[in-house]
Structure formats: C-alpha cells, structure tokens
mmCIF file of C-alpha atoms and ligand atoms in Angstrom:
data_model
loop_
_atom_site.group_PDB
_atom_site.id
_atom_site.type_symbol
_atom_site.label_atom_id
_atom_site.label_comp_id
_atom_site.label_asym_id
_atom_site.label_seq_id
_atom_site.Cartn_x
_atom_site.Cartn_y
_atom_site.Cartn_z
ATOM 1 C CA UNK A 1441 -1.065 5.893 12.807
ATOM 2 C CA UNK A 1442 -0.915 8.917 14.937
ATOM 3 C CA UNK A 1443 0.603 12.336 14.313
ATOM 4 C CA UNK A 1444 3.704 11.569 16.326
ATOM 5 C CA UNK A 1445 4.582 8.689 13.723
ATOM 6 C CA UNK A 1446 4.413 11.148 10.806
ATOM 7 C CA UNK A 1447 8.256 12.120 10.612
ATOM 8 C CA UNK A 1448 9.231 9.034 10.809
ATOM 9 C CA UNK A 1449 7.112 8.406 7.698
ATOM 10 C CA UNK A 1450 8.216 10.648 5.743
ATOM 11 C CA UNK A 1451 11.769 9.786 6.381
ATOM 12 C CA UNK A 1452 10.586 6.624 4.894
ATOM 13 C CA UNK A 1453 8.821 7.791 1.915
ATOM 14 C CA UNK A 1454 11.522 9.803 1.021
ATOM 15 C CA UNK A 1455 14.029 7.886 1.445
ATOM 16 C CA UNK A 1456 12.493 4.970 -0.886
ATOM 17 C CA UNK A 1457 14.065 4.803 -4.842
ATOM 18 C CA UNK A 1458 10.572 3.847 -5.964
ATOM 19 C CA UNK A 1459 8.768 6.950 -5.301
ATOM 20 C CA UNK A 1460 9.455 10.193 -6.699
ATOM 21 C CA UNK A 1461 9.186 13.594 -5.402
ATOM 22 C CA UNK A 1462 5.526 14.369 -6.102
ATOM 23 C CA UNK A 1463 4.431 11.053 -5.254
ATOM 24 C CA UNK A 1464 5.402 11.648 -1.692
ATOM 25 C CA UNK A 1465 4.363 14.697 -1.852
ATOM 26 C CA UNK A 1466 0.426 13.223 -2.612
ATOM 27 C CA UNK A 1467 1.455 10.273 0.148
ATOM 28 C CA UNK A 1468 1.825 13.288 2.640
ATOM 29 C CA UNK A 1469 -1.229 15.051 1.834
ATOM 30 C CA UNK A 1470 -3.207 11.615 2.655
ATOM 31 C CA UNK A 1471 -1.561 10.950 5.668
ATOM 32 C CA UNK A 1472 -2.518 14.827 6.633
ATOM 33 C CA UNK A 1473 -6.028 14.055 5.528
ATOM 34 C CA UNK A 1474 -6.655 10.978 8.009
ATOM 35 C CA UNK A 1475 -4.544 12.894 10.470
ATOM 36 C CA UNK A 1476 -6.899 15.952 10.696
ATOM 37 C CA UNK A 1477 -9.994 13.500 10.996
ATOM 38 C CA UNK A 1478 -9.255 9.796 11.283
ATOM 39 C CA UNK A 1479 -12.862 8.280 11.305
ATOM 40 C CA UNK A 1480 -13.580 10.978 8.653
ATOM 41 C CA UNK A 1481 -11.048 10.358 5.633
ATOM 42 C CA UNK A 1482 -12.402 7.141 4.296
ATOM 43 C CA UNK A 1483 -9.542 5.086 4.638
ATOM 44 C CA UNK A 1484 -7.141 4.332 7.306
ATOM 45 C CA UNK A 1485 -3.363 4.145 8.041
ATOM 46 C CA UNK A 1486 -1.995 1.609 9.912
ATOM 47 C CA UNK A 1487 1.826 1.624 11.053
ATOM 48 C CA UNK A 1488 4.652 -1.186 11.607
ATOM 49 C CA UNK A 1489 6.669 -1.306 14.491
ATOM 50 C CA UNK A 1490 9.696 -2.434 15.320
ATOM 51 C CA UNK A 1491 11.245 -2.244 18.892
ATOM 52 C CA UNK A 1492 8.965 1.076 18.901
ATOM 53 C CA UNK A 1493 10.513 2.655 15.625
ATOM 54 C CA UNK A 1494 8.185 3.374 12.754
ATOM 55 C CA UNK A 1495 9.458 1.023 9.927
ATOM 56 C CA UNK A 1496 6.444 0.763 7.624
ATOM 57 C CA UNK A 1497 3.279 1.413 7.010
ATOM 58 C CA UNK A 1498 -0.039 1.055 4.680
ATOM 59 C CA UNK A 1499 -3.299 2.908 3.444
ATOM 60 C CA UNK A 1500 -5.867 1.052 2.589
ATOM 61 C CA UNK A 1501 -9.945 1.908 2.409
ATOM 62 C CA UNK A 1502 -13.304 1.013 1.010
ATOM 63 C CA UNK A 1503 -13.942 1.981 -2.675
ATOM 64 C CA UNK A 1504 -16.320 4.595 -2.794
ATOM 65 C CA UNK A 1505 -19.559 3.213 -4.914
ATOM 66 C CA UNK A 1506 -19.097 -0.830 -4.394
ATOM 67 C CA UNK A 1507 -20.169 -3.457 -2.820
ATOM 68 C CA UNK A 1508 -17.323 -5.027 -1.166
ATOM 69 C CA UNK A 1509 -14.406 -3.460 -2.823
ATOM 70 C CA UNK A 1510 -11.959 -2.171 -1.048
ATOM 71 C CA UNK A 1511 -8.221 0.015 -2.273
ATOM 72 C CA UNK A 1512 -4.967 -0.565 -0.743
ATOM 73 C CA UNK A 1513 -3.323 2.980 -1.721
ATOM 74 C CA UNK A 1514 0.041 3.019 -0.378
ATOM 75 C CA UNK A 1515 2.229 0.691 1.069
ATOM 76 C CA UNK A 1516 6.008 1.153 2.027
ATOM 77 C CA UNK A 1517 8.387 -0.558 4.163
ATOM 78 C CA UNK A 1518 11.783 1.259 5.402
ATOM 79 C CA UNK A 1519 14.332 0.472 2.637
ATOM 80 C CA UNK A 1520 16.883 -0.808 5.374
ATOM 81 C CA UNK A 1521 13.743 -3.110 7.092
ATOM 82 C CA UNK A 1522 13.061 -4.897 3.820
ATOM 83 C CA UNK A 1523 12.820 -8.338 3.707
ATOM 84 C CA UNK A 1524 12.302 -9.193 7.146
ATOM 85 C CA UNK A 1525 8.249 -9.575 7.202
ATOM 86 C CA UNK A 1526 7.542 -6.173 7.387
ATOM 87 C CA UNK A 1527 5.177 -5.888 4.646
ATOM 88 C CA UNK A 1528 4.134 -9.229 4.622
ATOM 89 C CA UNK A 1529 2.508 -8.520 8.545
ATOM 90 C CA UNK A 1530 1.392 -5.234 7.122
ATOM 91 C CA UNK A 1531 -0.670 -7.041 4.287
ATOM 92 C CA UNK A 1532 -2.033 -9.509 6.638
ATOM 93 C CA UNK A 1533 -3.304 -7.328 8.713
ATOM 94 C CA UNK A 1534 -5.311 -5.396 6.076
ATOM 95 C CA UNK A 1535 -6.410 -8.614 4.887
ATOM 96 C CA UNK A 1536 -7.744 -9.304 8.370
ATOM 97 C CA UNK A 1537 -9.800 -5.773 8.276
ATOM 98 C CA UNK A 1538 -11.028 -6.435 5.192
ATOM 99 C CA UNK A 1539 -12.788 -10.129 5.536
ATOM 100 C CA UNK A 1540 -13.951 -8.722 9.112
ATOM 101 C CA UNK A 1541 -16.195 -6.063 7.396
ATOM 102 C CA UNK A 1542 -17.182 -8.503 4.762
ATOM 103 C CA UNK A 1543 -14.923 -7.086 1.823
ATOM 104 C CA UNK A 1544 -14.659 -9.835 -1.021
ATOM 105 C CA UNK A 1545 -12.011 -8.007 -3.499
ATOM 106 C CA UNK A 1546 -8.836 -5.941 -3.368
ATOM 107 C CA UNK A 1547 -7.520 -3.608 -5.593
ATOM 108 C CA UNK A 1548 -4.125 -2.529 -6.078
ATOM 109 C CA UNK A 1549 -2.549 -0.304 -9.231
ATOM 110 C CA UNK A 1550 0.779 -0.428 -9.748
ATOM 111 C CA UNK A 1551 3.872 -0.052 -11.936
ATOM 112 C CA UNK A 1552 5.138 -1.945 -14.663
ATOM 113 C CA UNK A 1553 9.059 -0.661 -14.632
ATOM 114 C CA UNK A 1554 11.514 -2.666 -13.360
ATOM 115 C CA UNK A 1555 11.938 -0.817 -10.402
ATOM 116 C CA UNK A 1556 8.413 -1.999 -8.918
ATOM 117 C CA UNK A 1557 9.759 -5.970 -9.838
ATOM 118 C CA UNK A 1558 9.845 -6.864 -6.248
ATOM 119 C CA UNK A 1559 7.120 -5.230 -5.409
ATOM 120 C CA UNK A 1560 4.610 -7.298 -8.002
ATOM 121 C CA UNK A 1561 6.035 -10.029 -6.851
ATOM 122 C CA UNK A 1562 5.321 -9.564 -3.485
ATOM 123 C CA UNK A 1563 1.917 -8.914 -4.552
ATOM 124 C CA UNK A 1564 1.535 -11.930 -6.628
ATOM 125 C CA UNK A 1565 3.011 -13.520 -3.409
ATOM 126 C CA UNK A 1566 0.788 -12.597 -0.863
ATOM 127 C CA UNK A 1567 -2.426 -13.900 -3.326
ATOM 128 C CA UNK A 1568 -2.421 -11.111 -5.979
ATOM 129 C CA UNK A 1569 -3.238 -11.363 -9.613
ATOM 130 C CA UNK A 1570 -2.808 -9.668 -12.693
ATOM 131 C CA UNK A 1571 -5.974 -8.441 -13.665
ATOM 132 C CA UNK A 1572 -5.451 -6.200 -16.177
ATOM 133 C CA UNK A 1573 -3.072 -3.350 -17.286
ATOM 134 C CA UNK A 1574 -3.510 0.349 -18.750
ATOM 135 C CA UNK A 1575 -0.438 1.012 -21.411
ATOM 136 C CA UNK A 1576 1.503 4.287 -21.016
ATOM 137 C CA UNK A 1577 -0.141 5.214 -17.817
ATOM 138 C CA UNK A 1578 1.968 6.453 -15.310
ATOM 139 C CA UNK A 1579 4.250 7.454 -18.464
ATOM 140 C CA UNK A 1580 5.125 6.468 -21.710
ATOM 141 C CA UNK A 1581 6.367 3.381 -21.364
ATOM 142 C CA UNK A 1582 5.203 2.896 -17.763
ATOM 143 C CA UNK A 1583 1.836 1.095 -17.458
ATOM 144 C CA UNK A 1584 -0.442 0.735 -14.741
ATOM 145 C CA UNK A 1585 -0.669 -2.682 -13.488
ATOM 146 C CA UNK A 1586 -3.856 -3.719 -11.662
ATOM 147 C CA UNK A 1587 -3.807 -6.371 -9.076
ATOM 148 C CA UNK A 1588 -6.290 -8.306 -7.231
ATOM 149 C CA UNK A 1589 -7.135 -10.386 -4.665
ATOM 150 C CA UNK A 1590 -10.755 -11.624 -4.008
ATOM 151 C CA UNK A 1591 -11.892 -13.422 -0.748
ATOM 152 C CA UNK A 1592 -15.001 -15.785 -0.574
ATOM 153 C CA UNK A 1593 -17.687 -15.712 2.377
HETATM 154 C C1 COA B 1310 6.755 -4.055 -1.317
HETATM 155 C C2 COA B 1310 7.204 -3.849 0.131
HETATM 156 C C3 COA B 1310 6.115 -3.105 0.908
HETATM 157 C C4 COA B 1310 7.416 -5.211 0.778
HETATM 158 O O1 COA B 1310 7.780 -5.039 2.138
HETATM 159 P P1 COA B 1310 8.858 -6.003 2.876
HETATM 160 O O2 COA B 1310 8.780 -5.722 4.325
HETATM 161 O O3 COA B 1310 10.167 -5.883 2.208
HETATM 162 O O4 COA B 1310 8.252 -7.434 2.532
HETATM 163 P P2 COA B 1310 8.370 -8.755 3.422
HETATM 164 O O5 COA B 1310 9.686 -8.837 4.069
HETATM 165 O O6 COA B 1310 7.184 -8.849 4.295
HETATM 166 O O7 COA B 1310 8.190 -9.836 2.309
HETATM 167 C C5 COA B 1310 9.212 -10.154 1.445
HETATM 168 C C6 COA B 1310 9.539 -11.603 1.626
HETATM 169 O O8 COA B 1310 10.433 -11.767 2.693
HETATM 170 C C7 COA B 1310 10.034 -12.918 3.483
HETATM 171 N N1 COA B 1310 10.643 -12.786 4.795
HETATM 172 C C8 COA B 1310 11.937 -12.556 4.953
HETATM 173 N N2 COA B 1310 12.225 -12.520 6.259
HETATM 174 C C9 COA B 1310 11.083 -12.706 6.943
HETATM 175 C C10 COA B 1310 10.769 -12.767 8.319
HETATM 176 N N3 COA B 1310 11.704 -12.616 9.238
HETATM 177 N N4 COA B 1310 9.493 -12.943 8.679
HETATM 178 C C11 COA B 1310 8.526 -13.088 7.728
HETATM 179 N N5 COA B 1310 8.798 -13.061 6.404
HETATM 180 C C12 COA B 1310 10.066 -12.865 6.013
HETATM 181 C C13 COA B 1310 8.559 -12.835 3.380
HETATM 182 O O9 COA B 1310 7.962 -14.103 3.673
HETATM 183 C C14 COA B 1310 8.390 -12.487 1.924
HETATM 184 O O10 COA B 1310 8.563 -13.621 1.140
HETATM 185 P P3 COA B 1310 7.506 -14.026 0.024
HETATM 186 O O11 COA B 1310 7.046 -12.742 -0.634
HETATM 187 O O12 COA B 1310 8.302 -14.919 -0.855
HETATM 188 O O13 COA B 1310 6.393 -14.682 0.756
HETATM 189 C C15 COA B 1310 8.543 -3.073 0.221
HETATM 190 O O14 COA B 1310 9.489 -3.737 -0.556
HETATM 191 C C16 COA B 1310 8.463 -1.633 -0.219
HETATM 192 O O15 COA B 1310 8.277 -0.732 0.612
HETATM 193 N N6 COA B 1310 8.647 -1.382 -1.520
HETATM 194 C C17 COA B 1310 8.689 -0.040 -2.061
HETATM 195 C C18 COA B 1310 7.423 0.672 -1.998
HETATM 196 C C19 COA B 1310 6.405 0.145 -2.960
HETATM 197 O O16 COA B 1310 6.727 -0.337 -4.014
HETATM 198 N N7 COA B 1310 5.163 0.265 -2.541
HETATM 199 C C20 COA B 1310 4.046 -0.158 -3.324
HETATM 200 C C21 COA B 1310 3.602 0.914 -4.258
HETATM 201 S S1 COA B 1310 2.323 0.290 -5.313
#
C-alpha cells in the first residue's frame, strides 16, 4: 500500500455493511500507522488491484511474543468486487509471506452475527478452523470467533 491508495480505501471501508463507524475509524488509524513508517509498524498492508483501481486490501503481521504466529487484522474487499477472487488472491498472498518467513499458524478473530456468515465461510474455505470462541465479546450476543490456520515445515 502506498499513501496514494488510501482514499480509495477508505471509500471501501466505509462503504462495507460489516463494519461500523468506529471500526473504520481504528482501520484508518492502522493504515496511518504503516503509512508514516512502513518497515516500522509491525505489520504490513498489501493492496488488490484491478485494472489499476484499489478494490481490496489486507493487514496482516507477526504476533508480538511468538514463535511463528502471525495476525491477519483486517481484510476487506470492495462490496461491488465481491466474489470475483479478490480476497481469495489477497489470502494467498499472505499465505505466501507467511510460509516464506517460516510462520507455522494464523490467527484470525472474528464475528459470530450473521452478518460476518460469508465471511467465516470464506475463512473456513481458504483452510481456516474454528478454534475457539469468546461469548458476548464484541457485544452481548456477538462473540468473538477465533480462526486458524497452521502450516507445517
Ligand atoms: C471476506 C471477503 C474479504 C472475501 O472477499 P471476496 O473477494 O469476496 O472473496 P473471493 O471472491 O476471493 O472468494 C469468494 C469465493 O468466490 C470464488 N470466486 C468467484 N469468482 C472467482 C474468480 N473469478 N476467481 C477466483 N475465485 C472466484 C472464490 O473461489 C471463493 O470461493 P470459495 O470461498 O468457495 O473458495 C469480503 O467478502 C469482504 O470484504 N467482506 C467484508 C469484510 C470482512 O468481513 N472482513 C473480515 C473482517 S474479520
């Protein structure tokens, strides 16, 4: 990602039914973060293209304190660009990073509402599993689902 991509972004973010207000306003503030110093944040941001317009993008880093563990924190794909491999390419190229510096497990939290459905799902699709939950997190009634995927070396 690079500064000029950030509108674009945002437009994104924003424009998304899953995520509310103040979660894009926390998405923004670590996209600013790795903006001001990209080697320095401790994760990165990679963005989709297509035919040269931002259409998705993810955030993904190494968890601070492990041994191989790594976070993907944010992933979103243009709600009009769904379903067309978008995320899928955006996963698979994480995955790539990841097994290049030697990471052996991925961690994802995520939502139990109906609204995130499709979005487990294409978790669970790309190798994910359910490995545990936190009740009430998010919100009452609104869990935290945690999802993993391990790779062996
Ligand atoms: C979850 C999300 C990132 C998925 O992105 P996406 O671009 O819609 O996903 P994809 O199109 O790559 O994958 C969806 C399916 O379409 C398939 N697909 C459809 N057309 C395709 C094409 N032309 N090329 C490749 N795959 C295609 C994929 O294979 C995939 O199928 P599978 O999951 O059965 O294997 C997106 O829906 C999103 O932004 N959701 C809201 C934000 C969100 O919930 N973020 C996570 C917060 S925890």
């Amino acid at each position: 990602m690079s500064p000029r991509d950030k509108p674009a972004l945002m437009k994104i973010l924003k424009s998304s039914p899953e995520f509310k207000s103040h979660e894009v306003a926390v998405a923004e503030e670590v996209i600013d973060v790795y903006l001001q110093d990209i080697n320095g944040a401790g994760y990165a941001v990679l963005v989709a293209e297509v035919d040269s317009a931002v259409a998705g993008y993810i955030c993904y880093g190494s968890t601070p304190c492990t041994v191989g563990t790594w976070d993907v924190y944010w992933v979103a794909v243009d709600p009009e660009k769904r379903g067309q491999g978008i995320g899928k390419a955006l996963s698979e190229e994480v995955d790539a990073a990841i097994v290049k510096e030697h990471g052996r497990l991925i961690i994802i939290e995520t939502s139990s509402t109906p609204l995130y459905d499709n979005t487990r799902q294409f978790y669970l699709n790309r190798g994910y599993e359910i490995a545990g939950r936190i009740p009430d997190f998010y919100a009452p009634g609104d869990d935290m689902i945690i999802m993993t995927k391990r790779f062996r070396h």
